[in-house]
Short mmCIF file of C-alpha atoms and ligand atoms in Angstrom, two decimals:
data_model
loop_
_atom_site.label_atom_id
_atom_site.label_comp_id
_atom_site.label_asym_id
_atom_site.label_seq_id
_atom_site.Cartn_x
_atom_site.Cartn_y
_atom_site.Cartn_z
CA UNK A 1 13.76 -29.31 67.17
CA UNK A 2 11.45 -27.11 64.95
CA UNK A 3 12.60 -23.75 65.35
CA UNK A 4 9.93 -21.13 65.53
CA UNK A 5 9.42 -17.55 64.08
CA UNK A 6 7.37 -14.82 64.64
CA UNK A 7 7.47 -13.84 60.95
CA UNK A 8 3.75 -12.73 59.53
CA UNK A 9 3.71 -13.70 56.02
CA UNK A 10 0.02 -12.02 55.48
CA UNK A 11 1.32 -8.49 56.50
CA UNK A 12 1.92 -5.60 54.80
CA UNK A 13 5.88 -5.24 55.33
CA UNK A 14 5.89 -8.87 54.48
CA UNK A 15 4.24 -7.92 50.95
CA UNK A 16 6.05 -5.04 50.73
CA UNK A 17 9.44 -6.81 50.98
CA UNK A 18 9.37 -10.94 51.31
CA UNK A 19 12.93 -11.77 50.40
CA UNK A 20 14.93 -10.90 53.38
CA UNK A 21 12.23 -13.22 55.57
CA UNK A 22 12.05 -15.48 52.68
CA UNK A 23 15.99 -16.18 53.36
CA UNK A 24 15.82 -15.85 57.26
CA UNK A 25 12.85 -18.60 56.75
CA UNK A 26 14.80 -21.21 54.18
CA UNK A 27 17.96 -20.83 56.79
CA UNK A 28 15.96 -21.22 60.34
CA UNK A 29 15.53 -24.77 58.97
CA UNK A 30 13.80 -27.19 56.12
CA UNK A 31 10.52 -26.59 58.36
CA UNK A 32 9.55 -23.83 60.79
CA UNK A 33 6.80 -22.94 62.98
CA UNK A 34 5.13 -19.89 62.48
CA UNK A 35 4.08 -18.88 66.19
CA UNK A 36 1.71 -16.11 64.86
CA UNK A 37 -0.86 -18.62 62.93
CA UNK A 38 -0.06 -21.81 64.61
CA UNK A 39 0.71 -23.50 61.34
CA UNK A 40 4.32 -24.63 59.74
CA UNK A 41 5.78 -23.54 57.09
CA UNK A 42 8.25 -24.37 54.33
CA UNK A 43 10.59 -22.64 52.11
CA UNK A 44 13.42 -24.50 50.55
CA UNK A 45 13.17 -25.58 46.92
CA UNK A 46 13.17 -29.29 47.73
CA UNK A 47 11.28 -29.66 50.48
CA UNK A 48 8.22 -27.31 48.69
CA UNK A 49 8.72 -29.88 45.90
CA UNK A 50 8.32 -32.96 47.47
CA UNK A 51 5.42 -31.65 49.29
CA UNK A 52 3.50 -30.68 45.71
CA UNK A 53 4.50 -34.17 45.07
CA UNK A 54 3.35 -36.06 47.94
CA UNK A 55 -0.38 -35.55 48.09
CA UNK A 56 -1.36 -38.57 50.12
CA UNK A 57 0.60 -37.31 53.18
CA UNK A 58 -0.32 -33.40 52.15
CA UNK A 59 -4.57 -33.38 51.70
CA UNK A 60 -6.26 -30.52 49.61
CA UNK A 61 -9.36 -31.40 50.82
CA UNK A 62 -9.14 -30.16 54.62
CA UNK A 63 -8.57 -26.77 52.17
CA UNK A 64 -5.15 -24.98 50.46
CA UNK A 65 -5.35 -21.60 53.00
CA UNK A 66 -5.31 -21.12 56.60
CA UNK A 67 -8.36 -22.58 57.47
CA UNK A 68 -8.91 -26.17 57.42
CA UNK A 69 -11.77 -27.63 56.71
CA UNK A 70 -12.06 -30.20 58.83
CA UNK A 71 -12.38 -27.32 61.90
CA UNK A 72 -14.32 -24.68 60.39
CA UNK A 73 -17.17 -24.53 57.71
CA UNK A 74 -15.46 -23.26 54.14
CA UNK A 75 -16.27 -20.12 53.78
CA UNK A 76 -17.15 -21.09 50.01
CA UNK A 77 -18.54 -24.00 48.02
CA UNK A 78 -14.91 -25.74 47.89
CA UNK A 79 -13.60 -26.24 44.39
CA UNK A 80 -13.96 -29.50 42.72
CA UNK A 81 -10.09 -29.67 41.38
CA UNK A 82 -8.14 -27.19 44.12
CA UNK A 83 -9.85 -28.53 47.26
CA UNK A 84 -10.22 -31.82 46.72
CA UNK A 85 -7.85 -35.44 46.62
CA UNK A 86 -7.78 -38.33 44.13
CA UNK A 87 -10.38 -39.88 43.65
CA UNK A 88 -12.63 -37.26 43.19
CA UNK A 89 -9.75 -35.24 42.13
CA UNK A 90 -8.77 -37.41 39.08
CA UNK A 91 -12.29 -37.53 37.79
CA UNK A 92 -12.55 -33.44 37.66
CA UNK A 93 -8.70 -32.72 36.71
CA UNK A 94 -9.05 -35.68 33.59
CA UNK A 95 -12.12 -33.00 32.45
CA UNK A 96 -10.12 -29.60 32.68
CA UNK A 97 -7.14 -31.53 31.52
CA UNK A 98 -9.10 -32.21 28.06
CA UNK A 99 -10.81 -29.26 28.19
CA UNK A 100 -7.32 -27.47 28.16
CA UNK A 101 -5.18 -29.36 26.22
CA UNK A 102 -2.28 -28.33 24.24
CA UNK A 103 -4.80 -28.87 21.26
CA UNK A 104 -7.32 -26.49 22.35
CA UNK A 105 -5.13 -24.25 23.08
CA UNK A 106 -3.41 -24.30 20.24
CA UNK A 107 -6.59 -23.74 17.98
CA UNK A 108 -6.51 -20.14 20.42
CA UNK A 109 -2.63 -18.93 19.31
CA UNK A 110 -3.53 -16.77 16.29
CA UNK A 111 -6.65 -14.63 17.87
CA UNK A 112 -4.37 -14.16 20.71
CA UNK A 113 -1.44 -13.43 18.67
CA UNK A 114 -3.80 -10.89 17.09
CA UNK A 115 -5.07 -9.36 20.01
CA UNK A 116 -1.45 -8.79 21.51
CA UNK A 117 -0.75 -7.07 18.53
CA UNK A 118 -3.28 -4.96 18.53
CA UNK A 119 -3.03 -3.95 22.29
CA UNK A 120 0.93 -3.43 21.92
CA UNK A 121 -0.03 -1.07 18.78
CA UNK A 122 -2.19 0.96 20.61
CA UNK A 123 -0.20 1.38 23.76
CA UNK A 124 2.76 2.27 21.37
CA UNK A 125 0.47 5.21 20.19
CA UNK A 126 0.19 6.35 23.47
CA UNK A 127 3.50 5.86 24.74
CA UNK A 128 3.35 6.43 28.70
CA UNK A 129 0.84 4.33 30.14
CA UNK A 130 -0.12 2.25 33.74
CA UNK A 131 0.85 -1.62 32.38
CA UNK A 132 -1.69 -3.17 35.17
CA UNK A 133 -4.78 -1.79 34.07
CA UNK A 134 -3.99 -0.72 30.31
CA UNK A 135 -1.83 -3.85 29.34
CA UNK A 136 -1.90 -6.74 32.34
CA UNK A 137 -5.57 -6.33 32.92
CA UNK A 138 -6.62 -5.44 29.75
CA UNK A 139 -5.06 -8.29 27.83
CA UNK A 140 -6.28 -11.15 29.83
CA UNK A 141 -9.81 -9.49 30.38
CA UNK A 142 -10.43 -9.75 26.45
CA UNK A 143 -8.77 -12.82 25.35
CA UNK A 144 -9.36 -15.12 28.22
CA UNK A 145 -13.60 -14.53 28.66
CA UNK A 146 -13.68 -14.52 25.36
CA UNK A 147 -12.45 -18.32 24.88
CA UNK A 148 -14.26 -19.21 28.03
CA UNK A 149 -17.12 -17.95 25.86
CA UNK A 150 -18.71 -15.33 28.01
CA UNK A 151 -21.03 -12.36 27.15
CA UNK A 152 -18.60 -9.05 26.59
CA UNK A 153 -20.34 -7.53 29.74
CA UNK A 154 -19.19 -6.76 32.89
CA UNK A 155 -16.01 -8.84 32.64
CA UNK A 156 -14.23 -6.57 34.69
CA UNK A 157 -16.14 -7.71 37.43
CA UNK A 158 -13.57 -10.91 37.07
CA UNK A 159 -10.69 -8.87 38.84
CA UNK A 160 -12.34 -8.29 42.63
CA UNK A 161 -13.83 -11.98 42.66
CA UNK A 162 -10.63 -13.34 41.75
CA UNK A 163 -9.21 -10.89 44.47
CA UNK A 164 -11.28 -11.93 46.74
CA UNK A 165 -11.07 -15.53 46.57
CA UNK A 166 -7.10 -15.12 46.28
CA UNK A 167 -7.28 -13.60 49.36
CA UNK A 168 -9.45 -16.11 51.25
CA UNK A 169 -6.18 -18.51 51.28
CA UNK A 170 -4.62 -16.40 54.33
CA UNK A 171 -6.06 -15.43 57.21
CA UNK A 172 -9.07 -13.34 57.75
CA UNK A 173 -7.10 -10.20 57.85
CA UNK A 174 -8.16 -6.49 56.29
CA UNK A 175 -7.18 -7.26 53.15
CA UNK A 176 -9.94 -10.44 53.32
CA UNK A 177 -12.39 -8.01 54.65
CA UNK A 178 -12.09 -5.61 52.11
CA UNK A 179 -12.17 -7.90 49.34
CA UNK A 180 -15.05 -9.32 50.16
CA UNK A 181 -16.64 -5.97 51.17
CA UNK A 182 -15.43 -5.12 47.28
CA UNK A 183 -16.84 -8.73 45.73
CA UNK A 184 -19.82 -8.66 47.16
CA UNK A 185 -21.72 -7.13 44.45
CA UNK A 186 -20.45 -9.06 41.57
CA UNK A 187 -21.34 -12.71 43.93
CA UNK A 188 -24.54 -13.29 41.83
CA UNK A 189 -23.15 -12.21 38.49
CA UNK A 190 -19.77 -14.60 39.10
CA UNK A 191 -22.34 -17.50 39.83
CA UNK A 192 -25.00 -16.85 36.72
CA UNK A 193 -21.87 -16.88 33.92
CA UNK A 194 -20.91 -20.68 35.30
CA UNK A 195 -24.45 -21.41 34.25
CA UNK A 196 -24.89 -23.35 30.83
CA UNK A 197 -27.13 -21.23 29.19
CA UNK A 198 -24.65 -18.04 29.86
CA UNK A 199 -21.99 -19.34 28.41
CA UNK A 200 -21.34 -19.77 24.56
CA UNK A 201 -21.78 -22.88 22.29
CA UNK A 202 -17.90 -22.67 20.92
CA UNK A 203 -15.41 -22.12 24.48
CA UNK A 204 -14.32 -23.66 27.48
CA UNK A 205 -17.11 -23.11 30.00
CA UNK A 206 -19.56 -25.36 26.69
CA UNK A 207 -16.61 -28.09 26.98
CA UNK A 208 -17.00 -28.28 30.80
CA UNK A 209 -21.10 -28.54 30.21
CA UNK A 210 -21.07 -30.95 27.74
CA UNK A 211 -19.23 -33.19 30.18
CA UNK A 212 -22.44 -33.43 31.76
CA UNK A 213 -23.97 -34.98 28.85
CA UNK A 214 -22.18 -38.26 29.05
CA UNK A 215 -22.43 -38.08 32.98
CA UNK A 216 -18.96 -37.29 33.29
CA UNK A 217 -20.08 -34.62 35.78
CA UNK A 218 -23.30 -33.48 37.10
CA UNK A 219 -24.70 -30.33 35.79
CA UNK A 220 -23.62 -28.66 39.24
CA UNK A 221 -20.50 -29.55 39.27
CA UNK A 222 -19.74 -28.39 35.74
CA UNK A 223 -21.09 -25.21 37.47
CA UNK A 224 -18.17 -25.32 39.87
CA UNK A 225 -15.84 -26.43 37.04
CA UNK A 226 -16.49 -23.27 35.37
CA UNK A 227 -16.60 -21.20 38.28
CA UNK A 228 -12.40 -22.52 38.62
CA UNK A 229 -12.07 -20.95 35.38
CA UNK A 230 -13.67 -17.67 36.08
CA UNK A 231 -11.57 -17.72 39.81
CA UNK A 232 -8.24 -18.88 38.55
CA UNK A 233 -7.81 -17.74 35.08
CA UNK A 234 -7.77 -13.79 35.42
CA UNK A 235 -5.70 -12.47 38.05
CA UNK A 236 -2.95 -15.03 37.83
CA UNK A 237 -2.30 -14.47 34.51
CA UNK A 238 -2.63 -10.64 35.38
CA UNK A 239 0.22 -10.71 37.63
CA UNK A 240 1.90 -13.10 35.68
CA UNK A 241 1.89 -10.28 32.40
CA UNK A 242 2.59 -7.83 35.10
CA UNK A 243 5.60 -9.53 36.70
CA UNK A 244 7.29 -9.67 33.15
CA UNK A 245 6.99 -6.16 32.19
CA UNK A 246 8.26 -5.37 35.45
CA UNK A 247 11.22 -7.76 34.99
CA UNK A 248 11.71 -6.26 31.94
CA UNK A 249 11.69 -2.58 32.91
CA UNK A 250 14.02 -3.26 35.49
CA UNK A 251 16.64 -5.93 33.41
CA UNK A 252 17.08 -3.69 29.85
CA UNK A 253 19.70 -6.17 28.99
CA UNK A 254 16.80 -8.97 29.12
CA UNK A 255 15.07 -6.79 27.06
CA UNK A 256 17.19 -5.50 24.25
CA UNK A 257 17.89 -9.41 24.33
CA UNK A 258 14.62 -10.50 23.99
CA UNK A 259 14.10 -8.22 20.93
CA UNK A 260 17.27 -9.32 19.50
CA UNK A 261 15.58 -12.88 19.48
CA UNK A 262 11.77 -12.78 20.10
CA UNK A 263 11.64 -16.22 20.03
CA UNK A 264 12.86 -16.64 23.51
CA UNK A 265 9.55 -14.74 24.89
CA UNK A 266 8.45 -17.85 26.09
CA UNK A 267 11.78 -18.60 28.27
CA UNK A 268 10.92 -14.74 29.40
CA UNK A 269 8.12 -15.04 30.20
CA UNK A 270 8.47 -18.57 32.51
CA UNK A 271 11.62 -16.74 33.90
CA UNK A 272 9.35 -13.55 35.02
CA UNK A 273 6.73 -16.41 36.52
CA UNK A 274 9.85 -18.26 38.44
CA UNK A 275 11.46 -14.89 39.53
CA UNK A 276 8.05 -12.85 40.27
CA UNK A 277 5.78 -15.99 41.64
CA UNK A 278 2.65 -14.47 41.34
CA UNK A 279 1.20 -17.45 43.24
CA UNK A 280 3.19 -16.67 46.20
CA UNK A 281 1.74 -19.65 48.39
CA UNK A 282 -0.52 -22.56 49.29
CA UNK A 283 -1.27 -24.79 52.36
CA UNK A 284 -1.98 -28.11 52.71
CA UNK A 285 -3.02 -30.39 55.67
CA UNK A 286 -0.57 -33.26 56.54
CA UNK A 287 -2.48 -36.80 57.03
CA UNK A 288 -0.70 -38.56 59.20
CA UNK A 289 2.83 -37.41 60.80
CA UNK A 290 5.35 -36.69 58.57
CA UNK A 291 9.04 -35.96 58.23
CA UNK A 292 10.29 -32.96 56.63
CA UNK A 293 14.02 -32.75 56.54
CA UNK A 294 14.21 -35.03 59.55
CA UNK A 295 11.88 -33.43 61.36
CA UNK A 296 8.39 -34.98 62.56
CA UNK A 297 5.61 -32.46 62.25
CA UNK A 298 2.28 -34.08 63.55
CA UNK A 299 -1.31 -35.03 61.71
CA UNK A 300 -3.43 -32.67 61.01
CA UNK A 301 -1.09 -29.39 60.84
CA UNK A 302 -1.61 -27.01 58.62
CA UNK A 303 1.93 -26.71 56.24
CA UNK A 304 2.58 -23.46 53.96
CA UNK A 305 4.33 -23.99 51.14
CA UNK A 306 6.25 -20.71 49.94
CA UNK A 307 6.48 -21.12 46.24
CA UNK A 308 8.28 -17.58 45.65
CA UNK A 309 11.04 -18.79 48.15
CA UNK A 310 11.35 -21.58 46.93
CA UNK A 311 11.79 -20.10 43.17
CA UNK A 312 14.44 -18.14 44.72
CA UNK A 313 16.37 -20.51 46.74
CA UNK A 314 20.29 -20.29 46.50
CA UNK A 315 20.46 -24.20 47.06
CA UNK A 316 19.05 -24.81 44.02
CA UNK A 317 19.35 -21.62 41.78
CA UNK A 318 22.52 -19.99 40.76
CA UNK A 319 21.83 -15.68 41.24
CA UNK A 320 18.44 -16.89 42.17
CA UNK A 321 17.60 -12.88 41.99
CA UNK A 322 18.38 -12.15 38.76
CA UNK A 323 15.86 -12.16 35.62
CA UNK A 324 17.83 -14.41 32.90
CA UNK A 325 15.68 -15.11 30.79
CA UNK A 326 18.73 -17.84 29.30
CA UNK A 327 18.37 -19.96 31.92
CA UNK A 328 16.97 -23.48 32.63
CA UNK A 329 14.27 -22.39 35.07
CA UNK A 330 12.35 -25.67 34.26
CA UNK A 331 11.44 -26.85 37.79
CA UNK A 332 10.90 -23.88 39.11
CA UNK A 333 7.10 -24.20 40.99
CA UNK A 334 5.41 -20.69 40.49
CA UNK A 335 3.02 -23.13 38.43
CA UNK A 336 2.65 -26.05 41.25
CA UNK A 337 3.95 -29.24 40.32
CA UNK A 338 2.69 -32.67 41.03
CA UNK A 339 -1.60 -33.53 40.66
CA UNK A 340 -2.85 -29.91 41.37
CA UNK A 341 0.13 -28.17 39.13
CA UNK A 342 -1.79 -25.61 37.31
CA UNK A 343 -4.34 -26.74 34.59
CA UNK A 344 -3.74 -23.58 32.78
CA UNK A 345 -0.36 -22.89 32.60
CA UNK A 346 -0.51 -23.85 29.09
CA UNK A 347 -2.81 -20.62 28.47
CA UNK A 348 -0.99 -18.72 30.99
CA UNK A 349 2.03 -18.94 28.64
CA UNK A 350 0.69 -18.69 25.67
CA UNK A 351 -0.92 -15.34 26.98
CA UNK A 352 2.71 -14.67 27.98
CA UNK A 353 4.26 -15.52 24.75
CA UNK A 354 2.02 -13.28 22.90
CA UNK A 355 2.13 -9.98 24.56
CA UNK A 356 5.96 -10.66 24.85
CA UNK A 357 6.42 -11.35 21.60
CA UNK A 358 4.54 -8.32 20.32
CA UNK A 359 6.05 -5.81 22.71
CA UNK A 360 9.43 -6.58 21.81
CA UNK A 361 8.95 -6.89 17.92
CA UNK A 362 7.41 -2.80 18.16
CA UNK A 363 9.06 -1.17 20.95
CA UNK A 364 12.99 -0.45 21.01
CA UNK A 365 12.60 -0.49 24.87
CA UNK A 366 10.66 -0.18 27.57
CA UNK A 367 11.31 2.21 30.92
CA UNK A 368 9.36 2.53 34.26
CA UNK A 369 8.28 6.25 33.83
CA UNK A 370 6.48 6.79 37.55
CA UNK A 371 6.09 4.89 41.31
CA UNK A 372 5.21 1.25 40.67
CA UNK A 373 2.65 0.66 43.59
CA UNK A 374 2.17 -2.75 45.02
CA UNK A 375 -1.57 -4.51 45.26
CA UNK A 376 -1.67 -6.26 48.71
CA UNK A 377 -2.96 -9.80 49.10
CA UNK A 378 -2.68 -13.06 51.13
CA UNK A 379 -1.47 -15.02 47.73
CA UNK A 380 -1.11 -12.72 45.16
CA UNK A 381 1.96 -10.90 44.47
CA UNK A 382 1.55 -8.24 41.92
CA UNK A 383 1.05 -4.59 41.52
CA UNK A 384 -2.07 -1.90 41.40
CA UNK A 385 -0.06 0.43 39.14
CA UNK A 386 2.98 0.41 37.03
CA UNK A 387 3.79 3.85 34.99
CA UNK A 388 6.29 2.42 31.86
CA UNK A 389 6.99 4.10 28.94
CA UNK A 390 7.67 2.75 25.27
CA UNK A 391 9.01 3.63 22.17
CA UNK A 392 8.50 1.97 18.58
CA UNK A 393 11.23 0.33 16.98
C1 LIG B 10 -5.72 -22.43 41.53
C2 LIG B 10 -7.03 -21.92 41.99
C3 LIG B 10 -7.13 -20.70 42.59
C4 LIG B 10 -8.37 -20.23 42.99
C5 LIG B 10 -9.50 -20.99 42.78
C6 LIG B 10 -9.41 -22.21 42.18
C7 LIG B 10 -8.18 -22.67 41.77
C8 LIG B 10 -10.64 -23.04 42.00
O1 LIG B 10 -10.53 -24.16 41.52
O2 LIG B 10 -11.75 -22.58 42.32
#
């Protein structure tokens, strides 16, 4: 027997407070049926892992929200790497994977080690400031468009399509509307900077094009390859910066540790993605009927995988709710795991390790210094505003 639940995990009081139906949702069984949505959904550690691993049984390609595809029209052009199964999959994920490899990346660590810097040096001046807009938006707004190789205007235009599309995952709910309501005007822009000819001959978004060259790709689907980039790469790692300094505002042993031994900003900043998950979910579609924990859920149900309950699941964690930033959180899946783990993590946390790193080497500490208010939506977790206050060392 499935058991069932009324539980809405696309409401408000849901956002507002996930972990006591995040618990009541890992107990009720390894799989439950969420009455509300007519869909199943999954919370325990190992059963969300061995779903991210098993991608022949779990499709992408009927779509990773509540709709599935093969029912209703996407609402979008689906994405070439997030909505789609080997073999077209492989092809597409072998090009980001290059595009984004560790040795890219790495050729990015000083400019962004520099830009941290300077960012941490001028909030210092300041002192009391919002760390959404002035430090988790602001960071990954310069650094990241920049190596994509985009024009310096209108980049902020980034953060509502990126809401928006984060949003299209759950169900077509007021937060939906209003994002899209809020994207609309920035559609056309969004779709112009994936073009060749917007983008710059040195970055990411040139990489993806000259794929196209050696037929790799077509020249419209390097279009969609880009536009990937420009969805997934800005509010994730927003909420992922935002989730640490929130984790370390509220742990100030994590921090005066941290600055003790700045190496570790890394481990903080992976601990902030496990505790925070700012990727709180995904669907997928089973393909035939499966078992989850003994239990047989039919084809063609749609399955929701909750990553942030799973990064907080007593079976596997030990004080699964506390920020240690010592501990082996390797496993944890705030990035994914399996084919469709996330192709930028490595930027994600190198983003991470920077503005860690600098924060902690100038400020003796760091205190929340007015009412942290939460940004709603279907996948996200993060925050609209978080007053903190900082001191140099
Ligand atoms: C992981 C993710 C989120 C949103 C959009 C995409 C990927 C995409 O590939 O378009």
């Amino acid at each position: 027997m499935i058991p069932a639940s009324d539980i809405d995990p696309f409401c408000t009081e849901f956002f507002d407070d996930p972990y006591p139906a995040h618990a009541v949702l890992r107990d009720a069984g390894p799989v439950v049926y969420l009455s509300r949505y007519d869909i199943h959904a999954v919370a325990r550690y190992d059963d969300v892992r061995a779903m991210l691993m098993d991608w022949d049984s779990y499709t992408s390609a009927r779509g990773v929200g509540l709709s599935d595809f093969a029912r209703e029209k996407p609402w979008r052009l689906p994405s070439l790497l997030l909505e789609t199964d080997p073999p077209l999959h492989d092809r597409t994920r072998k090009l980001m994977d290059k595009v984004l490899s560790p040795a890219a990346i790495r050729g990015l660590r000083d400019a962004f080690a520099t830009a941290a810097d300077t960012l941490i040096d001028t909030l210092l001046a300041r002192g009391t400031f919002d760390a959404v807009p002035d430090l988790a938006e602001a960071y990954p707004l310069t650094v990241f468009p920049d190596a994509v190789g985009m024009p310096p205007e209108n980049r902020r235009f980034l953060l509502p399509y990126g809401n928006m599309v984060f949003n299209s995952f759950g169900p077509r709910n007021s937060y939906f509307e209003t994002a899209v309501a809020d994207a609309e005007p920035v559609l056309a822009w969004v779709r112009a900077q994936t073009r060749r000819d917007a983008l710059s001959a040195s970055g990411f978004g040139a990489a993806i094009h000259a794929a196209a060259d050696d037929g790799t790709v077509s020249e419209a689907e390097a279009e969609v390859l880009v536009r990937s980039l420009l969805t997934a790469g800005v509010d994730t790692t927003v909420n992922g910066l935002c989730a640490a300094v929130y984790c370390l505002a509220r742990f100030p042993a994590a921090f005066q540790r941290l600055r003790a031994d700045p190496s570790l900003a890394r481990a903080a900043f992976e601990e902030a993605v496990r505790l925070e998950s700012p990727v709180q979910t995904f669907f997928r579609t089973t393909t035939r009927a499966v078992s989850i924990g003994g239990e047989t859920v039919p084809e063609g149900t749609k399955v929701l995988m909750l990553l942030g309950a799973a990064n907080r699941d007593p079976r596997r964690w030990d004080r699964p709710d506390d920020y240690d930033i010592a501990r082996r959180n390797a496993g944890h899946v705030g990035f994914g795991t399996g084919i469709h783990g996330c192709v930028g993590a490595v930027l994600a946390r190198l983003e991470g390790e920077v503005v860690l790193n600098a924060l902690v080497r100038k400020a003796a500490g760091l205190e929340i210094a007015g009412e942290p208010k939460r940004r709603y939506n279907n996948t996200l977790r993060g925050m609209a505003s978080l007053p903190v206050r900082i001191v140099a060392a």
